């Protein structure tokens, strides 16, 4: 836990021993932590240099912990200041990079990354370096299994980085929406479904785009990394156009599954998938139903809602709050820093 302030596991263990006990000698710390005397001595020197321990008055061989809320706060503030200075330097470097890029050969505005391992490594690197927004079009094939990127997305969402995803129905048919996609939606991802995705794409901060080099439906061996350019602006515009025409994939849970709305959880999920515009057979597969059973479930749902058609069912679902109203999916307004031309 204290690696962030430059302390290793040994120093942390020694410090905890001093926090939990009265003043101790090197030998007593060694006995408490089961660490050898040399490692304890080195750790105490490190802790003393960082202001986390002090020698007792009158006996320089007995050590006591400095109050953690005081000593650690100082170290954390120093670390924050270092991060602040590093971030400022990074921004200066980025500005210099953009100025240099303006005079580059146009071919330098596009990188080609080849090899599945190199592609996977670059994708994760770009995602983790995003600070404003991640947008993506999910379409087969996958270089990285979606479940492998789920922890990265969860971490970025916890940091406050928004995610907007457009899903291709064919890709959704191979995914378990309930276990793979609904948790991401619950964490904050905005998800919509396209009638058909024209391209596989990742956009990071309106500064980088990744897309396959070739439209191979079976494998991706190389990707293009597009830097700020007219091509990046076109890909940005393509995503936003598709976003406006896609249907939302509502989260299931909370209000949607509330019995006060008159629908059990399984029917709430059925409504969510129907309003997302997914084909019947894909919905049936997601629900683990045969197509015949799915048709019976649809009939029962219409009867419970007191309607005759799916269109009426959609209206009833909206009126009852079973799906988010359209304004909850309003397009986010780019801030000045997000301008595609910057």
Short mmCIF file of C-alpha atoms in Angstrom, two decimals:
data_model
loop_
_atom_site.label_atom_id
_atom_site.label_comp_id
_atom_site.label_asym_id
_atom_site.label_seq_id
_atom_site.Cartn_x
_atom_site.Cartn_y
_atom_site.Cartn_z
CA UNK A 1 0.00 0.00 0.00
CA UNK A 2 2.91 2.39 0.60
CA UNK A 3 4.66 1.78 -2.73
CA UNK A 4 3.11 5.04 -3.93
CA UNK A 5 5.38 6.96 -1.52
CA UNK A 6 8.47 4.94 -2.44
CA UNK A 7 8.48 2.29 0.30
CA UNK A 8 8.93 -1.40 -0.41
CA UNK A 9 7.16 -4.27 1.36
CA UNK A 10 9.96 -4.64 3.96
CA UNK A 11 9.84 -0.98 4.98
CA UNK A 12 6.05 -1.14 5.15
CA UNK A 13 6.15 -4.22 7.40
CA UNK A 14 8.64 -2.55 9.76
CA UNK A 15 6.59 0.63 9.90
CA UNK A 16 3.40 -1.32 10.68
CA UNK A 17 5.21 -3.14 13.48
CA UNK A 18 6.19 0.19 15.03
CA UNK A 19 2.66 1.58 14.58
CA UNK A 20 1.16 -1.42 16.40
CA UNK A 21 3.69 -1.58 19.25
CA UNK A 22 5.49 0.64 21.78
CA UNK A 23 9.03 1.82 20.89
CA UNK A 24 11.16 -1.12 19.72
CA UNK A 25 14.81 -1.90 19.18
CA UNK A 26 16.14 -3.37 15.94
CA UNK A 27 16.17 -6.83 17.54
CA UNK A 28 12.59 -6.46 18.76
CA UNK A 29 11.38 -5.32 15.34
CA UNK A 30 13.19 -8.30 13.82
CA UNK A 31 11.42 -10.66 16.20
CA UNK A 32 8.03 -9.07 15.57
CA UNK A 33 8.30 -9.12 11.77
CA UNK A 34 10.45 -12.30 11.33
CA UNK A 35 12.77 -10.19 9.14
CA UNK A 36 16.53 -10.52 9.60
CA UNK A 37 18.35 -7.77 11.48
CA UNK A 38 20.14 -6.36 8.41
CA UNK A 39 16.90 -5.86 6.46
CA UNK A 40 15.24 -4.28 9.50
CA UNK A 41 18.19 -1.92 9.96
CA UNK A 42 18.09 -0.85 6.28
CA UNK A 43 14.29 -0.40 6.43
CA UNK A 44 14.56 1.75 9.56
CA UNK A 45 17.12 3.98 7.83
CA UNK A 46 14.75 4.40 4.88
CA UNK A 47 11.81 5.15 7.16
CA UNK A 48 13.87 7.62 9.17
CA UNK A 49 14.98 9.40 5.97
CA UNK A 50 11.30 9.76 5.03
CA UNK A 51 10.26 11.04 8.44
CA UNK A 52 8.18 7.97 9.29
CA UNK A 53 10.16 6.86 12.36
CA UNK A 54 12.28 8.59 14.95
CA UNK A 55 14.67 7.52 17.65
CA UNK A 56 13.49 7.87 21.21
CA UNK A 57 15.02 10.59 23.32
CA UNK A 58 17.90 9.28 25.39
CA UNK A 59 18.28 6.01 23.47
CA UNK A 60 19.22 6.16 19.80
CA UNK A 61 18.77 2.40 19.40
CA UNK A 62 15.02 2.46 20.15
CA UNK A 63 12.63 3.50 17.40
CA UNK A 64 9.04 4.72 17.42
CA UNK A 65 6.63 5.50 14.59
CA UNK A 66 5.82 9.06 13.62
CA UNK A 67 2.00 9.56 13.61
CA UNK A 68 0.87 8.18 10.21
CA UNK A 69 -1.71 10.89 9.55
CA UNK A 70 1.07 13.47 9.78
CA UNK A 71 4.05 11.70 8.21
CA UNK A 72 2.22 9.99 5.36
CA UNK A 73 0.25 13.12 4.50
CA UNK A 74 3.54 14.96 3.94
CA UNK A 75 4.83 12.18 1.68
CA UNK A 76 1.56 12.04 -0.27
CA UNK A 77 1.61 15.80 -0.82
CA UNK A 78 5.18 15.56 -2.08
CA UNK A 79 4.16 12.73 -4.42
CA UNK A 80 1.21 14.74 -5.69
CA UNK A 81 3.51 17.67 -6.40
CA UNK A 82 5.87 15.39 -8.35
CA UNK A 83 2.93 14.02 -10.33
CA UNK A 84 1.74 17.56 -11.01
CA UNK A 85 5.17 18.59 -12.30
CA UNK A 86 5.43 15.43 -14.41
CA UNK A 87 1.96 16.00 -15.90
CA UNK A 88 2.89 19.59 -16.76
CA UNK A 89 6.07 18.36 -18.45
CA UNK A 90 4.04 15.71 -20.31
CA UNK A 91 1.70 18.42 -21.61
CA UNK A 92 4.68 20.48 -22.75
CA UNK A 93 6.13 17.45 -24.53
CA UNK A 94 2.73 16.74 -26.14
CA UNK A 95 2.55 20.33 -27.43
CA UNK A 96 6.07 20.02 -28.84
CA UNK A 97 5.11 16.68 -30.41
CA UNK A 98 2.05 18.23 -32.08
CA UNK A 99 4.12 21.14 -33.41
CA UNK A 100 6.68 18.73 -34.81
CA UNK A 101 3.94 16.54 -36.27
CA UNK A 102 2.57 19.46 -38.25
CA UNK A 103 5.76 19.49 -40.29
CA UNK A 104 6.10 15.76 -40.71
CA UNK A 105 5.71 13.68 -43.78
CA UNK A 106 1.98 12.83 -44.09
CA UNK A 107 2.89 9.15 -43.97
CA UNK A 108 4.07 9.65 -40.38
CA UNK A 109 0.52 10.47 -39.28
CA UNK A 110 -0.41 6.81 -39.60
CA UNK A 111 1.37 3.93 -37.88
CA UNK A 112 1.03 0.29 -38.83
CA UNK A 113 1.25 -2.13 -35.90
CA UNK A 114 1.66 -5.77 -36.89
CA UNK A 115 1.47 -8.99 -34.91
CA UNK A 116 -1.25 -9.98 -32.47
CA UNK A 117 0.92 -9.46 -29.40
CA UNK A 118 2.08 -6.00 -30.52
CA UNK A 119 -1.48 -5.02 -31.45
CA UNK A 120 -2.87 -6.18 -28.08
CA UNK A 121 -0.09 -4.35 -26.22
CA UNK A 122 -0.72 -1.08 -28.11
CA UNK A 123 -4.49 -1.26 -27.63
CA UNK A 124 -4.15 -1.62 -23.85
CA UNK A 125 -1.48 1.12 -23.73
CA UNK A 126 -3.70 3.58 -25.59
CA UNK A 127 -6.76 2.77 -23.48
CA UNK A 128 -4.88 3.23 -20.21
CA UNK A 129 -3.44 6.57 -21.36
CA UNK A 130 -6.86 8.01 -22.22
CA UNK A 131 -8.01 10.85 -19.99
CA UNK A 132 -11.11 12.38 -21.64
CA UNK A 133 -13.20 9.69 -23.34
CA UNK A 134 -13.00 6.26 -24.95
CA UNK A 135 -15.33 5.56 -27.86
CA UNK A 136 -15.43 2.26 -29.69
CA UNK A 137 -17.29 0.23 -32.29
CA UNK A 138 -17.38 -3.41 -31.18
CA UNK A 139 -17.23 -5.81 -34.09
CA UNK A 140 -15.69 -9.20 -34.77
CA UNK A 141 -12.97 -10.43 -35.01
CA UNK A 142 -11.30 -9.74 -31.65
CA UNK A 143 -7.53 -9.43 -31.24
CA UNK A 144 -8.02 -9.34 -27.48
CA UNK A 145 -10.84 -11.34 -25.92
CA UNK A 146 -13.44 -8.83 -24.63
CA UNK A 147 -13.27 -10.29 -21.13
CA UNK A 148 -9.54 -9.48 -21.04
CA UNK A 149 -10.24 -5.77 -21.60
CA UNK A 150 -13.10 -5.65 -19.10
CA UNK A 151 -10.80 -4.93 -16.10
CA UNK A 152 -9.15 -2.09 -18.05
CA UNK A 153 -12.53 -0.53 -18.79
CA UNK A 154 -13.64 -0.93 -15.18
CA UNK A 155 -10.47 0.79 -13.98
CA UNK A 156 -10.88 3.67 -16.45
CA UNK A 157 -14.54 4.13 -15.51
CA UNK A 158 -13.54 4.29 -11.84
CA UNK A 159 -11.10 7.04 -12.78
CA UNK A 160 -13.97 8.97 -14.33
CA UNK A 161 -13.11 8.37 -17.99
CA UNK A 162 -16.40 8.00 -19.93
CA UNK A 163 -16.92 5.06 -22.30
CA UNK A 164 -19.33 5.07 -25.24
CA UNK A 165 -19.72 1.83 -27.17
CA UNK A 166 -21.48 0.91 -30.39
CA UNK A 167 -22.14 -2.82 -30.76
CA UNK A 168 -22.60 -4.85 -33.92
CA UNK A 169 -25.48 -7.36 -33.66
CA UNK A 170 -23.36 -10.19 -35.07
CA UNK A 171 -20.74 -9.61 -32.39
CA UNK A 172 -23.43 -9.41 -29.70
CA UNK A 173 -24.72 -12.81 -30.79
CA UNK A 174 -21.41 -14.34 -29.65
CA UNK A 175 -21.25 -12.43 -26.36
CA UNK A 176 -23.09 -12.99 -23.10
CA UNK A 177 -24.74 -9.59 -22.66
CA UNK A 178 -25.78 -10.31 -19.07
CA UNK A 179 -22.29 -11.19 -17.80
CA UNK A 180 -20.04 -9.24 -20.19
CA UNK A 181 -21.83 -6.03 -21.19
CA UNK A 182 -24.47 -5.28 -18.55
CA UNK A 183 -21.81 -5.00 -15.77
CA UNK A 184 -19.99 -2.36 -17.84
CA UNK A 185 -23.26 -0.48 -18.37
CA UNK A 186 -23.92 -0.63 -14.63
CA UNK A 187 -20.47 0.91 -14.05
CA UNK A 188 -21.22 3.80 -16.40
CA UNK A 189 -20.62 2.71 -19.99
CA UNK A 190 -23.12 4.12 -22.49
CA UNK A 191 -23.98 1.33 -24.93
CA UNK A 192 -25.93 1.40 -28.18
CA UNK A 193 -26.65 -1.16 -30.87
CA UNK A 194 -26.16 -0.60 -34.60
CA UNK A 195 -28.15 -2.27 -37.34
CA UNK A 196 -24.76 -3.17 -38.80
CA UNK A 197 -21.32 -1.88 -37.85
CA UNK A 198 -19.39 -0.72 -40.93
CA UNK A 199 -15.99 -0.79 -39.22
CA UNK A 200 -14.17 -1.85 -36.06
CA UNK A 201 -12.81 1.23 -34.31
CA UNK A 202 -11.38 2.69 -31.09
CA UNK A 203 -11.13 6.45 -30.54
CA UNK A 204 -9.10 7.79 -27.61
CA UNK A 205 -9.45 11.40 -26.49
CA UNK A 206 -9.98 12.60 -30.06
CA UNK A 207 -6.22 12.29 -30.41
CA UNK A 208 -5.80 8.70 -31.64
CA UNK A 209 -7.82 6.14 -33.55
CA UNK A 210 -7.22 2.43 -34.04
CA UNK A 211 -8.78 0.39 -36.81
CA UNK A 212 -7.89 -2.81 -38.66
CA UNK A 213 -5.58 -2.51 -41.64
CA UNK A 214 -7.73 -4.96 -43.59
CA UNK A 215 -11.40 -5.91 -43.38
CA UNK A 216 -10.81 -9.58 -42.63
CA UNK A 217 -13.85 -11.15 -40.92
CA UNK A 218 -11.72 -13.92 -39.42
CA UNK A 219 -8.54 -12.37 -38.03
CA UNK A 220 -6.73 -9.11 -37.38
CA UNK A 221 -2.98 -9.20 -37.79
CA UNK A 222 -2.31 -5.47 -38.23
CA UNK A 223 -3.95 -2.22 -37.15
CA UNK A 224 -3.62 1.41 -38.12
CA UNK A 225 -2.94 4.02 -35.45
CA UNK A 226 -4.19 7.34 -36.77
CA UNK A 227 -2.76 10.54 -35.28
CA UNK A 228 -4.39 14.02 -35.49
CA UNK A 229 -5.25 14.54 -39.15
CA UNK A 230 -8.18 14.93 -41.52
CA UNK A 231 -8.58 11.14 -41.41
CA UNK A 232 -8.93 11.21 -37.61
CA UNK A 233 -11.56 13.96 -37.91
CA UNK A 234 -13.46 11.83 -40.45
CA UNK A 235 -13.42 8.80 -38.13
CA UNK A 236 -14.56 11.02 -35.27
CA UNK A 237 -17.48 12.30 -37.38
CA UNK A 238 -18.34 8.75 -38.48
CA UNK A 239 -18.65 7.58 -34.87
CA UNK A 240 -20.84 10.52 -33.87
CA UNK A 241 -23.13 10.01 -36.86
CA UNK A 242 -23.52 6.31 -36.06
CA UNK A 243 -24.07 7.11 -32.39
CA UNK A 244 -27.03 9.35 -33.18
CA UNK A 245 -28.73 6.63 -35.25
CA UNK A 246 -28.05 3.67 -32.91
CA UNK A 247 -30.54 2.32 -30.40
CA UNK A 248 -29.65 2.36 -26.69
CA UNK A 249 -28.97 -0.87 -24.87
CA UNK A 250 -30.59 -0.06 -21.50
CA UNK A 251 -29.15 -1.44 -18.25
CA UNK A 252 -31.13 -4.19 -16.56
CA UNK A 253 -31.43 -3.85 -12.81
CA UNK A 254 -32.45 -1.18 -10.35
CA UNK A 255 -35.59 0.56 -11.55
CA UNK A 256 -35.91 -1.67 -14.59
CA UNK A 257 -36.21 -4.81 -12.51
CA UNK A 258 -38.30 -3.22 -9.77
CA UNK A 259 -41.45 -5.25 -9.12
CA UNK A 260 -43.31 -1.95 -8.69
CA UNK A 261 -43.22 -1.65 -12.46
CA UNK A 262 -45.09 -4.91 -12.78
CA UNK A 263 -42.41 -6.96 -14.54
CA UNK A 264 -40.08 -9.63 -13.18
CA UNK A 265 -36.35 -9.39 -13.96
CA UNK A 266 -36.45 -11.84 -16.87
CA UNK A 267 -39.16 -9.84 -18.64
CA UNK A 268 -37.33 -6.59 -17.91
CA UNK A 269 -34.28 -8.04 -19.68
CA UNK A 270 -36.47 -9.10 -22.59
CA UNK A 271 -37.84 -5.55 -22.89
CA UNK A 272 -34.31 -4.11 -22.81
CA UNK A 273 -33.12 -6.38 -25.60
CA UNK A 274 -36.23 -5.73 -27.68
CA UNK A 275 -35.90 -1.95 -27.42
CA UNK A 276 -32.24 -2.24 -28.46
CA UNK A 277 -33.44 -3.59 -31.81
CA UNK A 278 -31.68 -6.95 -31.60
CA UNK A 279 -32.96 -9.73 -33.87
CA UNK A 280 -35.31 -12.27 -32.28
CA UNK A 281 -32.94 -15.22 -32.57
CA UNK A 282 -30.10 -13.28 -30.90
CA UNK A 283 -32.42 -12.27 -28.05
CA UNK A 284 -33.54 -15.86 -27.64
CA UNK A 285 -29.93 -17.01 -27.45
CA UNK A 286 -29.08 -14.31 -24.88
CA UNK A 287 -32.01 -15.43 -22.73
CA UNK A 288 -31.10 -19.11 -23.10
CA UNK A 289 -34.43 -19.90 -24.76
CA UNK A 290 -35.43 -21.93 -27.77
CA UNK A 291 -36.97 -19.82 -30.51
CA UNK A 292 -40.40 -21.38 -29.86
CA UNK A 293 -40.18 -20.63 -26.12
CA UNK A 294 -39.02 -17.11 -26.93
CA UNK A 295 -42.13 -16.53 -29.08
CA UNK A 296 -44.32 -17.71 -26.21
CA UNK A 297 -42.45 -15.37 -23.85
CA UNK A 298 -43.12 -12.46 -26.22
CA UNK A 299 -46.82 -13.32 -26.28
CA UNK A 300 -46.96 -13.44 -22.50
CA UNK A 301 -45.15 -10.11 -22.23
CA UNK A 302 -47.59 -8.40 -24.58
CA UNK A 303 -50.47 -9.80 -22.55
CA UNK A 304 -48.99 -8.59 -19.24
CA UNK A 305 -48.45 -5.12 -20.67
CA UNK A 306 -51.99 -5.10 -22.03
CA UNK A 307 -50.94 -4.44 -25.62
CA UNK A 308 -51.17 -6.20 -28.98
CA UNK A 309 -48.00 -5.18 -30.85
CA UNK A 310 -44.31 -4.78 -30.10
CA UNK A 311 -44.55 -1.09 -30.94
CA UNK A 312 -47.20 -0.66 -28.25
CA UNK A 313 -45.03 -2.72 -25.89
CA UNK A 314 -42.15 -0.30 -26.47
CA UNK A 315 -44.39 2.66 -25.68
CA UNK A 316 -45.66 1.00 -22.52
CA UNK A 317 -42.09 0.18 -21.46
CA UNK A 318 -41.16 3.84 -21.89
CA UNK A 319 -44.23 5.09 -20.01
CA UNK A 320 -43.52 2.73 -17.10
CA UNK A 321 -39.86 3.73 -16.91
CA UNK A 322 -38.64 0.30 -17.97
CA UNK A 323 -36.22 1.86 -20.46
CA UNK A 324 -34.35 5.16 -20.13
CA UNK A 325 -36.04 8.13 -21.85
CA UNK A 326 -34.28 9.50 -24.94
CA UNK A 327 -32.79 12.48 -23.11
CA UNK A 328 -30.72 10.13 -20.95
CA UNK A 329 -28.82 9.21 -24.12
CA UNK A 330 -28.26 12.74 -25.34
CA UNK A 331 -24.98 13.21 -27.14
CA UNK A 332 -22.31 14.64 -24.85
CA UNK A 333 -21.16 18.10 -25.79
CA UNK A 334 -17.41 18.23 -26.51
CA UNK A 335 -15.51 20.62 -24.31
CA UNK A 336 -13.06 23.00 -25.93
CA UNK A 337 -10.22 20.65 -25.02
CA UNK A 338 -11.99 17.83 -26.86
CA UNK A 339 -12.16 19.63 -30.18
CA UNK A 340 -11.11 17.23 -32.97
CA UNK A 341 -8.92 19.96 -34.43
CA UNK A 342 -6.78 20.34 -31.35
#
